[in-house]
Coordinates of C-alpha atoms and ligand atoms in Angstrom, one line a residue:
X1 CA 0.0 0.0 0.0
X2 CA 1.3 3.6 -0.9
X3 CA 0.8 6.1 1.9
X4 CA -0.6 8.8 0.7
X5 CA 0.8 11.9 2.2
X6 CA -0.8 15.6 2.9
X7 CA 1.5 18.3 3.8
X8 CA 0.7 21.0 5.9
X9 CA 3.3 24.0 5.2
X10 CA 5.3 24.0 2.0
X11 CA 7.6 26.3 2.8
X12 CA 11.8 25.7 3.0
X13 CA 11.3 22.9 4.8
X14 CA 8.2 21.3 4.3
X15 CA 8.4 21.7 0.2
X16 CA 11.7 19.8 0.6
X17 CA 9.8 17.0 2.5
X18 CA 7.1 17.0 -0.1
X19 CA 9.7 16.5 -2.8
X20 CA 11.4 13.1 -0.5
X21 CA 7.8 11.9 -0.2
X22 CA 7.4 12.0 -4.0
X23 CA 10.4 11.6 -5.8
X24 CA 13.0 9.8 -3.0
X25 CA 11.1 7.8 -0.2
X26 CA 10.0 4.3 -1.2
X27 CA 5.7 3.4 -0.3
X28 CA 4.8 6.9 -0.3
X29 CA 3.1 9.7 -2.0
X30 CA 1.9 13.2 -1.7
X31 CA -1.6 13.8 -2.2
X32 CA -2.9 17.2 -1.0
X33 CA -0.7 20.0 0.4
X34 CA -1.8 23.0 2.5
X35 CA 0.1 25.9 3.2
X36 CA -0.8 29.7 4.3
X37 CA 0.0 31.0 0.9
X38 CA -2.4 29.5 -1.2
X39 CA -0.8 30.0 -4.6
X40 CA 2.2 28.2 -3.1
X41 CA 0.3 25.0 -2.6
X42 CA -1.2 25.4 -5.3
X43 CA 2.3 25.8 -7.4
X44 CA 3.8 22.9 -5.6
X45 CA 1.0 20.3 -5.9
X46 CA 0.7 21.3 -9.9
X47 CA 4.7 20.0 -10.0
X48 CA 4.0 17.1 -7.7
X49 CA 0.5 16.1 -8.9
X50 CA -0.9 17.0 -6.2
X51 CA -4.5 18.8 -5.1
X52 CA -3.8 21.8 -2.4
X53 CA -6.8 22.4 -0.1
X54 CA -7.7 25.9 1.9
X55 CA -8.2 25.0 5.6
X56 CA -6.1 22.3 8.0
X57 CA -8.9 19.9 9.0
X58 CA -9.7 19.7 5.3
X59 CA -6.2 18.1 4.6
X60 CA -6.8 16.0 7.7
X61 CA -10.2 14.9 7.0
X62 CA -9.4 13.9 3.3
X63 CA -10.5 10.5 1.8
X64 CA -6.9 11.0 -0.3
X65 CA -4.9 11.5 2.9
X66 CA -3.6 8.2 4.6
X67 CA -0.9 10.3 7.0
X68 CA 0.1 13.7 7.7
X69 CA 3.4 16.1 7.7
X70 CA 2.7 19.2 9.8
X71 CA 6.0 21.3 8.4
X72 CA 4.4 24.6 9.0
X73 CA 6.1 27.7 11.5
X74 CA 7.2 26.5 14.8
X75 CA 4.3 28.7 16.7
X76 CA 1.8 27.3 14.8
X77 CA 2.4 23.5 15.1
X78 CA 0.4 23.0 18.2
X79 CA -2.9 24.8 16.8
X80 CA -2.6 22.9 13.9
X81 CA -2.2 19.2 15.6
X82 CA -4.9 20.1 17.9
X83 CA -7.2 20.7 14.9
X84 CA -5.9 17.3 13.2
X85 CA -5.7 14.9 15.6
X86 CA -9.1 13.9 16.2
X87 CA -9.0 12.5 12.3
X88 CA -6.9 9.6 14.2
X89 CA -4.2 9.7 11.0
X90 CA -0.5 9.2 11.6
X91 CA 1.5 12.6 12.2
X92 CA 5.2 13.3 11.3
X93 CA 5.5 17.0 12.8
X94 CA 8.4 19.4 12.0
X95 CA 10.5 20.1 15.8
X96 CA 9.8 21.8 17.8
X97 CA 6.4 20.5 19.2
X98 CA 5.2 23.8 20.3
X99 CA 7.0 27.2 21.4
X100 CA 5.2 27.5 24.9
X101 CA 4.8 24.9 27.2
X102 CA 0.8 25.3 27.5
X103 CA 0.7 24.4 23.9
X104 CA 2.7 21.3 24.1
X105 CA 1.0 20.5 26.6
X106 CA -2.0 20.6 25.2
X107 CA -0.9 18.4 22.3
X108 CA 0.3 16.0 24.9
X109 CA -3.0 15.8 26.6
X110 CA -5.0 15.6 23.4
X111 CA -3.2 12.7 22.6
X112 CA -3.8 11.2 25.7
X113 CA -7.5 11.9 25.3
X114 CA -7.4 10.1 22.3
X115 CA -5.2 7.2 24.2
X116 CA -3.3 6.7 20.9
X117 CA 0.5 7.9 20.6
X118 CA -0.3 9.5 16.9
X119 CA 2.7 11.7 16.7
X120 CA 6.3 11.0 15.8
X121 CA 8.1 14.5 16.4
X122 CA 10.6 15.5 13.5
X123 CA 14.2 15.6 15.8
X124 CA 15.9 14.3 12.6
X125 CA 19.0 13.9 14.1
X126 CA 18.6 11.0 15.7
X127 CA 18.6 9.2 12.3
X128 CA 21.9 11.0 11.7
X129 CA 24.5 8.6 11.0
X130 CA 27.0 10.9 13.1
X131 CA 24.5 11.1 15.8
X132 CA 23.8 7.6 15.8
X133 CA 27.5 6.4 16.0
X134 CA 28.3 8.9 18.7
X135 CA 25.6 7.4 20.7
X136 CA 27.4 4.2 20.2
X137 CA 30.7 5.1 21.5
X138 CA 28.9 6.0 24.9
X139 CA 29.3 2.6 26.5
X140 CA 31.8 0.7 29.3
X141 CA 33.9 -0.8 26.0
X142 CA 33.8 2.9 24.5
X143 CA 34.2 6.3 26.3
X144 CA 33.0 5.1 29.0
X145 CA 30.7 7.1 31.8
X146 CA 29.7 10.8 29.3
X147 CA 31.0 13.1 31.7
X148 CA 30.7 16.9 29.7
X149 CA 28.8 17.4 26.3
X150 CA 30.0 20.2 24.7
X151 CA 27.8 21.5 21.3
X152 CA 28.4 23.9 18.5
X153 CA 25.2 24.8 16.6
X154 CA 25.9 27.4 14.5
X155 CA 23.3 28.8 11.5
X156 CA 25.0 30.7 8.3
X157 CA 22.1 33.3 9.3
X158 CA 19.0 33.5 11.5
X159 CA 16.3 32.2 9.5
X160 CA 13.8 33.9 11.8
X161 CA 15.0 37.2 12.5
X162 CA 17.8 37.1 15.1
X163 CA 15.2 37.1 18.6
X164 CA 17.6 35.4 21.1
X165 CA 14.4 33.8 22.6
X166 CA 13.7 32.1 19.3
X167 CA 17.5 31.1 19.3
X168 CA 16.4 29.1 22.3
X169 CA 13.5 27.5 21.3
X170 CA 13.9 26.7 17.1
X171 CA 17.7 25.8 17.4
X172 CA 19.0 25.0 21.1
X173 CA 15.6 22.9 20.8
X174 CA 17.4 20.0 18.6
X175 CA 20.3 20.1 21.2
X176 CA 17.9 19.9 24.1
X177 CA 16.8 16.8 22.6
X178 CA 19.9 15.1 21.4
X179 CA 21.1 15.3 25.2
X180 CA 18.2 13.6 26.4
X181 CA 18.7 11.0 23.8
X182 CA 22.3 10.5 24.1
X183 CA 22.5 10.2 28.1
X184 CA 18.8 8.6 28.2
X185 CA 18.4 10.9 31.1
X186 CA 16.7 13.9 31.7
X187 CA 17.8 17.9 33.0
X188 CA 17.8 19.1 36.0
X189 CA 18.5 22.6 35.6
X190 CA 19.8 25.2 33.2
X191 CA 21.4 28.4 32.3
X192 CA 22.0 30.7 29.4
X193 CA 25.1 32.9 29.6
X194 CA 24.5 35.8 26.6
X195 CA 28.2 37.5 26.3
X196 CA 29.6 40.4 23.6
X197 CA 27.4 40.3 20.2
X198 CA 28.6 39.5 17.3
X199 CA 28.4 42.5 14.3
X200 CA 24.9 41.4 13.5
X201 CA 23.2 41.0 16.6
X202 CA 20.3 43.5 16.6
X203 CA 19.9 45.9 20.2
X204 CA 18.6 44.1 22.8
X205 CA 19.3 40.7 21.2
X206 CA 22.2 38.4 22.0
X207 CA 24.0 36.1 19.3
X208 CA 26.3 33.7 20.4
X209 CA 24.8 32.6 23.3
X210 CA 26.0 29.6 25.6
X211 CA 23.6 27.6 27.3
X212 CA 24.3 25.2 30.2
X213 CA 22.2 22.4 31.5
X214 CA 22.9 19.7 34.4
X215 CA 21.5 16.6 34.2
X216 CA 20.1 15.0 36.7
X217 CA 22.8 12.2 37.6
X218 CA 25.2 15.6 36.9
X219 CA 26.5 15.1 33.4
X220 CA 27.4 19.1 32.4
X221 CA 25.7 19.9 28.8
X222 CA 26.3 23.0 27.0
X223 CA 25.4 24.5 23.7
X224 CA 27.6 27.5 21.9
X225 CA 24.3 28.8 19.8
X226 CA 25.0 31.2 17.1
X227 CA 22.4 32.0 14.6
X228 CA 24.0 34.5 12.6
X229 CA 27.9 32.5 12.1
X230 CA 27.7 34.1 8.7
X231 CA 30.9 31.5 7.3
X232 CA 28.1 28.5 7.0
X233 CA 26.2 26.1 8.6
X234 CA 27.7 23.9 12.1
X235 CA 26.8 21.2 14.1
X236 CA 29.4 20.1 16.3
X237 CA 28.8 17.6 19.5
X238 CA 31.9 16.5 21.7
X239 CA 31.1 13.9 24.7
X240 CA 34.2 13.7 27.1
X241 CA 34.0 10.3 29.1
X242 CA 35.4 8.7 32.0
X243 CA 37.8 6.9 29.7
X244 CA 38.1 9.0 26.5
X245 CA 36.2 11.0 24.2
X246 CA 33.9 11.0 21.0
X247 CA 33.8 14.3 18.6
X248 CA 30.9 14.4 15.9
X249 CA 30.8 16.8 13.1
X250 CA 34.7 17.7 12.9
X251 CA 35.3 14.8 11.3
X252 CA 32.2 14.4 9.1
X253 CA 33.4 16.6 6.3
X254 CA 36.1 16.0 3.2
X255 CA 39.1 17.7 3.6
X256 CA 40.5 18.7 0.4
X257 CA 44.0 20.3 -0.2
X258 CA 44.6 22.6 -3.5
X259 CA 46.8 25.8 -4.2
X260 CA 48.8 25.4 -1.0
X261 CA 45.9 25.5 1.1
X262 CA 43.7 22.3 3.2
X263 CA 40.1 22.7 3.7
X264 CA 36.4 21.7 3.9
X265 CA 33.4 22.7 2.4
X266 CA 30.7 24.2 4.9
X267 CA 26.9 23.7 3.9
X268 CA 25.1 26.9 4.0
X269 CA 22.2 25.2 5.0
X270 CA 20.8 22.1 7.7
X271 CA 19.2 21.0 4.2
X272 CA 22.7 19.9 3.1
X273 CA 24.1 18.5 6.2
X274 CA 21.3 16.4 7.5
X275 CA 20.0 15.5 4.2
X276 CA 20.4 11.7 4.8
X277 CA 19.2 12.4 8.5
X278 CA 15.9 13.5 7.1
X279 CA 15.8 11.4 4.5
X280 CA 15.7 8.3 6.8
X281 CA 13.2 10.2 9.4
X282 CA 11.0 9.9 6.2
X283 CA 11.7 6.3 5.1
X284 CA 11.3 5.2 8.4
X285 CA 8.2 7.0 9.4
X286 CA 6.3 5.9 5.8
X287 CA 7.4 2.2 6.9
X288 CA 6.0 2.6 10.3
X289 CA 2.9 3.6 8.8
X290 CA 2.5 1.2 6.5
X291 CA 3.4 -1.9 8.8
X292 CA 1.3 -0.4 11.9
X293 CA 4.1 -0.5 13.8
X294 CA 5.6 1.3 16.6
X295 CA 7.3 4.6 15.1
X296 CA 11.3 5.0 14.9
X297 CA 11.9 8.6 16.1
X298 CA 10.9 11.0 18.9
X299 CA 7.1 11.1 20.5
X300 CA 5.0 14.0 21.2
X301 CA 6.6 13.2 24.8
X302 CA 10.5 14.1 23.6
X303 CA 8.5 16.9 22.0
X304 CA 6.9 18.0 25.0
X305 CA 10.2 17.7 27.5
X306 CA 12.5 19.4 24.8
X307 CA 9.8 22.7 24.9
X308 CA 9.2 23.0 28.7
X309 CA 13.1 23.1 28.8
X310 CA 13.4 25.4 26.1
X311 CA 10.8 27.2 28.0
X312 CA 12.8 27.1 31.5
X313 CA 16.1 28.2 29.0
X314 CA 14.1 31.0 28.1
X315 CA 13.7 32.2 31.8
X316 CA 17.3 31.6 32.6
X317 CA 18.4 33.7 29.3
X318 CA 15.7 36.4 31.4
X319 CA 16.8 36.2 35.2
X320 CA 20.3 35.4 34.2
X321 CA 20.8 32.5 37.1
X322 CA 19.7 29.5 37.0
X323 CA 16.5 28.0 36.6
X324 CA 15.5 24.3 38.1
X325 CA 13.8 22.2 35.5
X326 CA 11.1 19.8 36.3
X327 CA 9.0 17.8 33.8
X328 CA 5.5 16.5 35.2
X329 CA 5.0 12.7 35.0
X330 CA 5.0 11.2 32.3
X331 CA 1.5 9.8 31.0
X332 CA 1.6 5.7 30.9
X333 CA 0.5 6.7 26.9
X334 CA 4.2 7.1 26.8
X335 CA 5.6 4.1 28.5
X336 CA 7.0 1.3 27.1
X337 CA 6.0 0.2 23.3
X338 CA 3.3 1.8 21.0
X339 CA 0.8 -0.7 19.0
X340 CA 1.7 1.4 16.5
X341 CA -1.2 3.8 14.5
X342 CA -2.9 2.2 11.6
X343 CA -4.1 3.9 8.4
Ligands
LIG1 C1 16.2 25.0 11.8 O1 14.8 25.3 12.0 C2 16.4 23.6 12.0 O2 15.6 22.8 12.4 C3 17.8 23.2 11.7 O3 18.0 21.8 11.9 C4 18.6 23.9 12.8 O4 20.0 23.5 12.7 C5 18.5 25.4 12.6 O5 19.3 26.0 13.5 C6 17.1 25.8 12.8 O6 17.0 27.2 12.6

């Protein structure tokens, strides 16, 4: 069976999901796209053979429509689940969740209300090959106990406007996450230390930031963050361990040497560096579907504790000390293994 896929928001991101769905991912296949700009569904579903539809429960609702990408802006996410969700269809949404924690939890909560984990939350680097091997290395036989995690996360330019707060939620968000997933454990507190601007840093905005979390057993977890680098697009992640140490991202480029001179090429763009991250988020999530089974990535639950930190992160970056952080129990929706949504 192909799923057939509807795309809600077909901007940067979501147009180049559409385009994997189509043209890239094997059992799937886009159907009807929605996006705020009409004429740009419209435009993209006439290259993809697509219909585009005016309203979000339409796209949900649709006979066409076997599963659902929610790529849309980050503040609008939530909204948009919470008018989806009671269709009862599959849901790969873009990270984060929500950018308050009253909206994700209201996500979470709908969810529960529907007693059915619907949601696999887009932290794409989880499928990262990088990622993935890094979180290999963090065992007795290779570094050992992860003691520090040290993160670069650096965009070419803000794609939101530099807002520090935004900083926090749309970028350090993927960080937030990755840390839980590494050390399988969760924060216990955190702070954001906002030093000189860099050139582009509007008044009363601060770009680099460094943000640092303690997790609850103590491992030390900080993020340099800055969203306008301006010489490309970063990601670095460093675990020191009780018996050695594992660096992703320096490593993950080509070096080339011509005219004297050794170097790598930089991608201007997450696009480029986690293309085969995304690519196997997709795969993965269409096969999930398709068998019914349990699905690969983050739930709505990773979603849920990577926002109310990003929300405590916020405060810090406010009050300038640190903030405690302190997630509510989680719902036995998100225990152990999912049956696994059906079409
Ligand atoms: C963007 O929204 C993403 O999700 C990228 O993965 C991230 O690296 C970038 O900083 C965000 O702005």
């Amino acid at each position: 069976m192909t799923v057939r896929v509807g795309v809600v928001g077909v901007g940067n991101i979501g147009s180049s999901h559409a385009l994997n769905l189509a043209r890239v991912v094997s059992g799937s296949a886009v159907s009807v796209l929605f996006d705020a700009d009409p004429d740009r569904a419209a435009a993209l579903a006439a290259d993809l053979g697509a219909r585009s539809v005016r309203t979000v429960p339409e796209l949900f609702d649709a006979d066409d429509v076997d599963a659902v990408l929610v790529a849309s802006p980050d503040d609008v996410h939530a909204e948009q689940l919470l008018l989806g969700l009671p269709a009862g269809k599959p849901v790969l949404c873009e990270k984060p969740l929500a950018t308050t924690e009253a909206d994700a939890r209201a996500v979470i909560d709908a969810e529960v209300g529907l007693g059915r984990r619907l949601v696999q939350l887009g932290f794409m680097r989880r499928f990262d090959p990088g990622y993935v091997q890094l979180k290999q290395e963090l065992t007795a036989q290779g570094i050992g106990e992860p003691l520090v995690v040290h993160n670069v996360h650096r965009n070419t330019s803000a794609p939101y406007g530099l807002v520090t707060e935004r900083t926090l939620t749309n970028m350090v968000v993927h960080e937030l996450d990755i840390g839980r997933w590494l050390l399988d454990e969760e924060y216990a507190s955190v702070m954001v230390v906002a030093g000189r601007p860099g050139p582009l840093t509007p008044d009363g905005q601060h770009d680099p930031i460094l943000v640092v979390l303690r997790t609850a057993s103590g491992v030390v977890v900080e993020v340099e963050a800055f969203a306008n680098a301006q010489y490309g697009y970063e990601v670095v992640c460093r675990v020191t361990g009780s018996r050695g140490q594992a660096v992703m991202g320096d490593g993950s480029y080509i070096t080339r040497s011509t005219s004297f001179s050794r170097g790598v090429d930089l991608p201007e763009l997450w696009l480029g560096r986690f293309a085969e991250a995304y690519r196997l988020q997709l795969q993965g999530w269409v096969d999930a579907v398709q068998g019914g089974e349990p699905f690969p990535g983050a739930t709505s639950w990773d979603g849920f504790a990577a926002t109310v930190v990003a929300t405590r992160a916020v405060e810090a970056y406010r009050s300038g000390g640190w903030v405690d952080v302190v997630l509510p129990p989680r719902p036995s929706l998100y225990a152990g293994p999912d049956v696994g949504p059906r079409p």
